[in-house]
Amino acid sequence: MKKILLVEDEKSIARFIELELIHEHFDVTTCSDGREGLQKALNEPFDCILLDVMLPSLNGVEVCRRIRANSAVPIILLTARDAVTDRVSGLDAGADDYIVKPFAIEELLARIRSVLRRANWGEQQRKVIKVRDLEIDTASYKVMFEGKKLDLTKTEYDLLKLLCENKNRVCTRELILDKVWGHNMEVETNVIDVYIRHLRSKLQTEKEPYIETIRGVGYVVRE
């Protein structure tokens, strides 16, 4: 039985979601406080975390960021905010998905099944990706560059991982948008350029640059 942590401070919503999840044969733990949710997430094993953004004592985005620094557990944000900047902040903090309130319970269940499938696939695909002095441990989300830990946002990590998994092969802009931002995000293609600049600034080296631009096509990491 899959274990789910639900962190939601609106009692009626929390109870409704809890009952639906139990009906779908999930083992559910609930709490209504950000700090309490963080402690449970760090000290108990869960298969998925449903995390409200607006929480007392510690907001959901910060809770997400702190969980992600220690765990790869799938996280779905529950948010009443539909602004692109809010969604980007949540995803950059490490969330795997988000759903905007009010939502149909069927959609939430579908998103839970989706992140669980991806997590199970990820378990089977765990590996260490190496490109020159760059090393990505996909099990722990840990990136080492020239012997030092590299601090990346979730989006930066996903983009770098995609490029390194396809080293010596050009990743088109369309592929990058699909694999990194997915169908949920309404973003312009120039957002890729912004994140490429972020990565280049963190991968500065006296040797050959890691990320090469292929004009009119996309980007490639060269071995």
PDB file of C-alpha atoms in Angstrom:
ATOM      1  CA  MET A   1       0.000   0.000   0.000  1.00  0.00           C
ATOM      2  CA  LYS A   2       1.421   3.358  -1.045  1.00  0.00           C
ATOM      3  CA  LYS A   3       1.903   5.905   1.745  1.00  0.00           C
ATOM      4  CA  ILE A   4       0.892   9.522   1.161  1.00  0.00           C
ATOM      5  CA  LEU A   5       1.554  12.566   3.351  1.00  0.00           C
ATOM      6  CA  LEU A   6      -1.110  15.271   3.016  1.00  0.00           C
ATOM      7  CA  VAL A   7      -0.149  18.705   4.381  1.00  0.00           C
ATOM      8  CA  GLU A   8      -3.231  20.930   4.191  1.00  0.00           C
ATOM      9  CA  ASP A   9      -4.492  23.454   6.748  1.00  0.00           C
ATOM     10  CA  GLU A  10      -8.093  23.737   5.483  1.00  0.00           C
ATOM     11  CA  LYS A  11      -9.794  20.995   7.492  1.00  0.00           C
ATOM     12  CA  SER A  12     -12.712  20.396   5.143  1.00  0.00           C
ATOM     13  CA  ILE A  13     -10.446  20.051   2.106  1.00  0.00           C
ATOM     14  CA  ALA A  14      -7.991  17.854   3.999  1.00  0.00           C
ATOM     15  CA  ARG A  15     -10.744  15.528   5.204  1.00  0.00           C
ATOM     16  CA  PHE A  16     -12.283  15.262   1.747  1.00  0.00           C
ATOM     17  CA  ILE A  17      -8.944  14.402   0.116  1.00  0.00           C
ATOM     18  CA  GLU A  18      -8.068  11.979   2.922  1.00  0.00           C
ATOM     19  CA  LEU A  19     -11.317  10.026   2.518  1.00  0.00           C
ATOM     20  CA  GLU A  20     -10.942   9.836  -1.252  1.00  0.00           C
ATOM     21  CA  LEU A  21      -7.362   8.601  -0.953  1.00  0.00           C
ATOM     22  CA  ILE A  22      -8.343   5.977   1.609  1.00  0.00           C
ATOM     23  CA  HIS A  23     -11.132   4.869  -0.745  1.00  0.00           C
ATOM     24  CA  GLU A  24      -8.429   4.405  -3.412  1.00  0.00           C
ATOM     25  CA  HIS A  25      -6.454   2.208  -0.965  1.00  0.00           C
ATOM     26  CA  PHE A  26      -3.725   4.665  -0.030  1.00  0.00           C
ATOM     27  CA  ASP A  27      -2.279   4.832   3.486  1.00  0.00           C
ATOM     28  CA  VAL A  28      -2.746   8.518   4.397  1.00  0.00           C
ATOM     29  CA  THR A  29      -1.041  10.663   7.043  1.00  0.00           C
ATOM     30  CA  THR A  30      -2.326  14.223   7.464  1.00  0.00           C
ATOM     31  CA  CYS A  31      -1.108  17.377   9.167  1.00  0.00           C
ATOM     32  CA  SER A  32      -1.980  21.063   8.915  1.00  0.00           C
ATOM     33  CA  ASP A  33       1.258  22.860   9.748  1.00  0.00           C
ATOM     34  CA  GLY A  34       4.273  23.474   7.528  1.00  0.00           C
ATOM     35  CA  ARG A  35       6.937  22.676  10.109  1.00  0.00           C
ATOM     36  CA  GLU A  36       5.121  19.557  11.273  1.00  0.00           C
ATOM     37  CA  GLY A  37       4.774  18.419   7.671  1.00  0.00           C
ATOM     38  CA  LEU A  38       8.484  18.977   7.073  1.00  0.00           C
ATOM     39  CA  GLN A  39       9.417  16.906  10.113  1.00  0.00           C
ATOM     40  CA  LYS A  40       7.136  14.049   9.076  1.00  0.00           C
ATOM     41  CA  ALA A  41       8.489  14.133   5.529  1.00  0.00           C
ATOM     42  CA  LEU A  42      12.087  13.956   6.743  1.00  0.00           C
ATOM     43  CA  ASN A  43      11.551  11.334   9.432  1.00  0.00           C
ATOM     44  CA  GLU A  44       9.025   8.935   7.903  1.00  0.00           C
ATOM     45  CA  PRO A  45       8.999   7.079   4.554  1.00  0.00           C
ATOM     46  CA  PHE A  46       6.351   8.254   2.075  1.00  0.00           C
ATOM     47  CA  ASP A  47       5.711   7.421  -1.560  1.00  0.00           C
ATOM     48  CA  CYS A  48       4.178  10.811  -2.374  1.00  0.00           C
ATOM     49  CA  ILE A  49       3.591  14.150  -0.632  1.00  0.00           C
ATOM     50  CA  LEU A  50       0.614  16.447  -1.282  1.00  0.00           C
ATOM     51  CA  LEU A  51       1.649  19.889  -0.104  1.00  0.00           C
ATOM     52  CA  ASP A  52      -0.502  22.988   0.199  1.00  0.00           C
ATOM     53  CA  VAL A  53       1.351  26.217  -0.599  1.00  0.00           C
ATOM     54  CA  MET A  54      -0.299  28.489   1.969  1.00  0.00           C
ATOM     55  CA  LEU A  55       0.520  26.876   5.321  1.00  0.00           C
ATOM     56  CA  PRO A  56       0.993  28.217   8.858  1.00  0.00           C
ATOM     57  CA  SER A  57       4.533  28.490  10.313  1.00  0.00           C
ATOM     58  CA  LEU A  58       6.305  27.553   7.048  1.00  0.00           C
ATOM     59  CA  ASN A  59       4.937  27.951   3.531  1.00  0.00           C
ATOM     60  CA  GLY A  60       4.677  25.002   1.194  1.00  0.00           C
ATOM     61  CA  VAL A  61       7.317  26.178  -1.285  1.00  0.00           C
ATOM     62  CA  GLU A  62       9.930  26.400   1.473  1.00  0.00           C
ATOM     63  CA  VAL A  63       8.837  23.039   2.881  1.00  0.00           C
ATOM     64  CA  CYS A  64       9.223  21.585  -0.602  1.00  0.00           C
ATOM     65  CA  ARG A  65      12.700  23.082  -0.981  1.00  0.00           C
ATOM     66  CA  ARG A  66      13.879  21.622   2.325  1.00  0.00           C
ATOM     67  CA  ILE A  67      12.423  18.186   1.583  1.00  0.00           C
ATOM     68  CA  ARG A  68      14.043  18.130  -1.834  1.00  0.00           C
ATOM     69  CA  ALA A  69      17.448  18.881  -0.332  1.00  0.00           C
ATOM     70  CA  ASN A  70      17.196  15.553   1.473  1.00  0.00           C
ATOM     71  CA  SER A  71      14.855  13.346  -0.525  1.00  0.00           C
ATOM     72  CA  ALA A  72      13.650  12.556  -4.050  1.00  0.00           C
ATOM     73  CA  VAL A  73      10.118  11.681  -2.882  1.00  0.00           C
ATOM     74  CA  PRO A  74       7.463  12.861  -5.408  1.00  0.00           C
ATOM     75  CA  ILE A  75       5.830  16.156  -4.343  1.00  0.00           C
ATOM     76  CA  ILE A  76       2.603  17.629  -5.712  1.00  0.00           C
ATOM     77  CA  LEU A  77       1.789  21.212  -4.719  1.00  0.00           C
ATOM     78  CA  LEU A  78      -1.815  22.168  -4.000  1.00  0.00           C
ATOM     79  CA  THR A  79      -2.187  25.848  -4.759  1.00  0.00           C
ATOM     80  CA  ALA A  80      -4.877  28.484  -5.097  1.00  0.00           C
ATOM     81  CA  ARG A  81      -2.457  30.621  -7.089  1.00  0.00           C
ATOM     82  CA  ASP A  82      -2.516  30.205 -10.851  1.00  0.00           C
ATOM     83  CA  ALA A  83       0.120  32.806 -11.753  1.00  0.00           C
ATOM     84  CA  VAL A  84       3.001  31.483 -13.845  1.00  0.00           C
ATOM     85  CA  THR A  85       5.566  32.903 -11.396  1.00  0.00           C
ATOM     86  CA  ASP A  86       3.988  30.975  -8.503  1.00  0.00           C
ATOM     87  CA  ARG A  87       4.013  27.750 -10.498  1.00  0.00           C
ATOM     88  CA  VAL A  88       7.610  28.286 -11.554  1.00  0.00           C
ATOM     89  CA  SER A  89       8.641  28.965  -7.937  1.00  0.00           C
ATOM     90  CA  GLY A  90       7.089  25.692  -6.843  1.00  0.00           C
ATOM     91  CA  LEU A  91       8.700  23.671  -9.614  1.00  0.00           C
ATOM     92  CA  ASP A  92      12.075  25.325  -9.047  1.00  0.00           C
ATOM     93  CA  ALA A  93      11.784  24.431  -5.354  1.00  0.00           C
ATOM     94  CA  GLY A  94      11.641  20.785  -6.409  1.00  0.00           C
ATOM     95  CA  ALA A  95       7.961  19.967  -6.866  1.00  0.00           C
ATOM     96  CA  ASP A  96       7.206  17.270  -9.428  1.00  0.00           C
ATOM     97  CA  ASP A  97       3.769  18.668 -10.263  1.00  0.00           C
ATOM     98  CA  TYR A  98       1.126  21.106  -9.071  1.00  0.00           C
ATOM     99  CA  ILE A  99      -2.641  21.332  -9.169  1.00  0.00           C
ATOM    100  CA  VAL A 100      -4.677  24.516  -8.833  1.00  0.00           C
ATOM    101  CA  LYS A 101      -7.637  24.726  -6.451  1.00  0.00           C
ATOM    102  CA  PRO A 102     -10.469  24.062  -6.884  1.00  0.00           C
ATOM    103  CA  PHE A 103      -9.740  20.760  -8.604  1.00  0.00           C
ATOM    104  CA  ALA A 104     -11.630  17.583  -9.403  1.00  0.00           C
ATOM    105  CA  ILE A 105     -10.541  14.680  -7.219  1.00  0.00           C
ATOM    106  CA  GLU A 106     -10.216  12.545 -10.359  1.00  0.00           C
ATOM    107  CA  GLU A 107      -7.537  14.900 -11.662  1.00  0.00           C
ATOM    108  CA  LEU A 108      -5.629  14.807  -8.364  1.00  0.00           C
ATOM    109  CA  LEU A 109      -5.732  10.998  -8.357  1.00  0.00           C
ATOM    110  CA  ALA A 110      -4.477  10.948 -11.949  1.00  0.00           C
ATOM    111  CA  ARG A 111      -1.572  13.228 -11.062  1.00  0.00           C
ATOM    112  CA  ILE A 112      -0.687  11.051  -8.065  1.00  0.00           C
ATOM    113  CA  ARG A 113      -0.663   7.954 -10.263  1.00  0.00           C
ATOM    114  CA  SER A 114       1.491   9.812 -12.790  1.00  0.00           C
ATOM    115  CA  VAL A 115       4.202  10.890 -10.311  1.00  0.00           C
ATOM    116  CA  LEU A 116       4.213   7.410  -8.760  1.00  0.00           C
ATOM    117  CA  ARG A 117       4.748   5.847 -12.193  1.00  0.00           C
ATOM    118  CA  ARG A 118       7.593   8.256 -12.895  1.00  0.00           C
ATOM    119  CA  ALA A 119       9.109   7.524  -9.479  1.00  0.00           C
ATOM    120  CA  ASN A 120       8.926   3.770 -10.067  1.00  0.00           C
ATOM    121  CA  TRP A 121      10.491   4.203 -13.504  1.00  0.00           C
ATOM    122  CA  GLY A 122      13.158   6.412 -11.958  1.00  0.00           C
ATOM    123  CA  GLU A 123      14.002   3.721  -9.394  1.00  0.00           C
ATOM    124  CA  GLN A 124      14.634   1.311 -12.238  1.00  0.00           C
ATOM    125  CA  GLN A 125      16.731   3.892 -14.117  1.00  0.00           C
ATOM    126  CA  ARG A 126      18.925   5.084 -11.241  1.00  0.00           C
ATOM    127  CA  LYS A 127      22.416   5.800 -12.454  1.00  0.00           C
ATOM    128  CA  VAL A 128      25.369   8.137 -12.269  1.00  0.00           C
ATOM    129  CA  ILE A 129      25.921  10.278 -15.358  1.00  0.00           C
ATOM    130  CA  LYS A 130      29.490  11.457 -15.971  1.00  0.00           C
ATOM    131  CA  VAL A 131      30.693  14.061 -18.443  1.00  0.00           C
ATOM    132  CA  ARG A 132      34.322  15.059 -17.961  1.00  0.00           C
ATOM    133  CA  ASP A 133      34.513  16.704 -14.487  1.00  0.00           C
ATOM    134  CA  LEU A 134      30.729  16.712 -14.062  1.00  0.00           C
ATOM    135  CA  GLU A 135      28.906  13.915 -12.225  1.00  0.00           C
ATOM    136  CA  ILE A 136      25.139  13.586 -11.704  1.00  0.00           C
ATOM    137  CA  ASP A 137      23.806  11.043  -9.196  1.00  0.00           C
ATOM    138  CA  THR A 138      20.190  10.577 -10.285  1.00  0.00           C
ATOM    139  CA  ALA A 139      19.295   8.689  -7.111  1.00  0.00           C
ATOM    140  CA  SER A 140      20.143  11.540  -4.766  1.00  0.00           C
ATOM    141  CA  TYR A 141      19.768  14.547  -7.114  1.00  0.00           C
ATOM    142  CA  LYS A 142      23.384  15.298  -6.271  1.00  0.00           C
ATOM    143  CA  VAL A 143      25.583  17.081  -8.822  1.00  0.00           C
ATOM    144  CA  MET A 144      29.340  17.286  -8.425  1.00  0.00           C
ATOM    145  CA  PHE A 145      31.454  19.627 -10.560  1.00  0.00           C
ATOM    146  CA  GLU A 146      35.247  19.566 -10.365  1.00  0.00           C
ATOM    147  CA  GLY A 147      34.993  17.788  -7.018  1.00  0.00           C
ATOM    148  CA  LYS A 148      32.547  20.215  -5.415  1.00  0.00           C
ATOM    149  CA  LYS A 149      28.780  19.957  -4.881  1.00  0.00           C
ATOM    150  CA  LEU A 150      26.854  22.110  -7.346  1.00  0.00           C
ATOM    151  CA  ASP A 151      23.723  23.848  -6.065  1.00  0.00           C
ATOM    152  CA  LEU A 152      20.995  23.783  -8.706  1.00  0.00           C
ATOM    153  CA  THR A 153      17.286  24.510  -8.781  1.00  0.00           C
ATOM    154  CA  LYS A 154      14.986  21.659  -9.808  1.00  0.00           C
ATOM    155  CA  THR A 155      14.607  23.125 -13.308  1.00  0.00           C
ATOM    156  CA  GLU A 156      18.356  23.638 -13.713  1.00  0.00           C
ATOM    157  CA  TYR A 157      18.926  20.057 -12.570  1.00  0.00           C
ATOM    158  CA  ASP A 158      16.351  18.632 -14.988  1.00  0.00           C
ATOM    159  CA  LEU A 159      17.799  20.615 -17.894  1.00  0.00           C
ATOM    160  CA  LEU A 160      21.403  19.653 -17.130  1.00  0.00           C
ATOM    161  CA  LYS A 161      20.441  16.001 -16.649  1.00  0.00           C
ATOM    162  CA  LEU A 162      18.637  15.937 -20.001  1.00  0.00           C
ATOM    163  CA  LEU A 163      21.625  17.436 -21.817  1.00  0.00           C
ATOM    164  CA  CYS A 164      24.098  15.072 -20.130  1.00  0.00           C
ATOM    165  CA  GLU A 165      21.950  11.995 -20.734  1.00  0.00           C
ATOM    166  CA  ASN A 166      22.098  12.938 -24.404  1.00  0.00           C
ATOM    167  CA  LYS A 167      25.755  13.969 -24.457  1.00  0.00           C
ATOM    168  CA  ASN A 168      27.148  14.474 -27.963  1.00  0.00           C
ATOM    169  CA  ARG A 169      23.584  14.567 -29.310  1.00  0.00           C
ATOM    170  CA  VAL A 170      21.797  17.838 -29.958  1.00  0.00           C
ATOM    171  CA  CYS A 171      18.686  18.443 -27.848  1.00  0.00           C
ATOM    172  CA  THR A 172      16.249  20.564 -29.816  1.00  0.00           C
ATOM    173  CA  ARG A 173      14.400  23.393 -28.151  1.00  0.00           C
ATOM    174  CA  GLU A 174      11.138  21.515 -28.639  1.00  0.00           C
ATOM    175  CA  LEU A 175      12.525  18.430 -26.885  1.00  0.00           C
ATOM    176  CA  ILE A 176      13.850  20.509 -23.994  1.00  0.00           C
ATOM    177  CA  LEU A 177      10.511  22.277 -23.489  1.00  0.00           C
ATOM    178  CA  ASP A 178       8.666  18.962 -23.523  1.00  0.00           C
ATOM    179  CA  LYS A 179      11.015  17.062 -21.209  1.00  0.00           C
ATOM    180  CA  VAL A 180      11.870  19.830 -18.733  1.00  0.00           C
ATOM    181  CA  TRP A 181       8.754  22.003 -18.584  1.00  0.00           C
ATOM    182  CA  GLY A 182       6.180  19.529 -19.850  1.00  0.00           C
ATOM    183  CA  HIS A 183       2.688  20.101 -21.165  1.00  0.00           C
ATOM    184  CA  ASN A 184       1.540  21.909 -17.983  1.00  0.00           C
ATOM    185  CA  MET A 185       3.746  24.941 -18.383  1.00  0.00           C
ATOM    186  CA  GLU A 186       2.861  27.781 -20.727  1.00  0.00           C
ATOM    187  CA  VAL A 187       6.348  29.120 -21.322  1.00  0.00           C
ATOM    188  CA  GLU A 188       8.104  30.905 -24.140  1.00  0.00           C
ATOM    189  CA  THR A 189      11.070  29.191 -25.779  1.00  0.00           C
ATOM    190  CA  ASN A 190      13.388  31.998 -24.603  1.00  0.00           C
ATOM    191  CA  VAL A 191      13.050  30.655 -21.051  1.00  0.00           C
ATOM    192  CA  ILE A 192      15.442  27.912 -22.189  1.00  0.00           C
ATOM    193  CA  ASP A 193      18.091  30.531 -22.974  1.00  0.00           C
ATOM    194  CA  VAL A 194      17.725  31.993 -19.473  1.00  0.00           C
ATOM    195  CA  TYR A 195      18.323  28.627 -17.809  1.00  0.00           C
ATOM    196  CA  ILE A 196      21.196  27.793 -20.159  1.00  0.00           C
ATOM    197  CA  ARG A 197      22.871  31.039 -19.026  1.00  0.00           C
ATOM    198  CA  HIS A 198      22.332  30.037 -15.395  1.00  0.00           C
ATOM    199  CA  LEU A 199      23.963  26.657 -16.000  1.00  0.00           C
ATOM    200  CA  ARG A 200      26.896  28.129 -17.909  1.00  0.00           C
ATOM    201  CA  SER A 201      27.583  30.537 -15.058  1.00  0.00           C
ATOM    202  CA  LYS A 202      27.743  27.568 -12.659  1.00  0.00           C
ATOM    203  CA  LEU A 203      29.855  25.420 -14.988  1.00  0.00           C
ATOM    204  CA  GLN A 204      32.610  27.914 -15.596  1.00  0.00           C
ATOM    205  CA  THR A 205      35.863  26.180 -16.485  1.00  0.00           C
ATOM    206  CA  GLU A 206      39.204  26.991 -18.076  1.00  0.00           C
ATOM    207  CA  LYS A 207      38.664  24.002 -20.348  1.00  0.00           C
ATOM    208  CA  GLU A 208      36.230  23.612 -23.242  1.00  0.00           C
ATOM    209  CA  PRO A 209      32.729  24.902 -22.266  1.00  0.00           C
ATOM    210  CA  TYR A 210      30.263  22.169 -21.374  1.00  0.00           C
ATOM    211  CA  ILE A 211      27.197  23.489 -23.224  1.00  0.00           C
ATOM    212  CA  GLU A 212      27.397  24.349 -26.908  1.00  0.00           C
ATOM    213  CA  THR A 213      24.729  26.300 -28.784  1.00  0.00           C
ATOM    214  CA  ILE A 214      23.590  24.897 -32.122  1.00  0.00           C
ATOM    215  CA  ARG A 215      22.028  27.956 -33.744  1.00  0.00           C
ATOM    216  CA  GLY A 216      18.441  27.539 -34.806  1.00  0.00           C
ATOM    217  CA  VAL A 217      18.263  24.037 -33.333  1.00  0.00           C
ATOM    218  CA  GLY A 218      19.115  23.694 -29.650  1.00  0.00           C
ATOM    219  CA  TYR A 219      21.973  22.756 -27.323  1.00  0.00           C
ATOM    220  CA  VAL A 220      24.458  19.942 -26.810  1.00  0.00           C
ATOM    221  CA  VAL A 221      26.860  18.832 -24.082  1.00  0.00           C
ATOM    222  CA  ARG A 222      30.101  17.569 -25.573  1.00  0.00           C
ATOM    223  CA  GLU A 223      32.133  14.748 -24.034  1.00  0.00           C
TER     224      GLU A 223
END
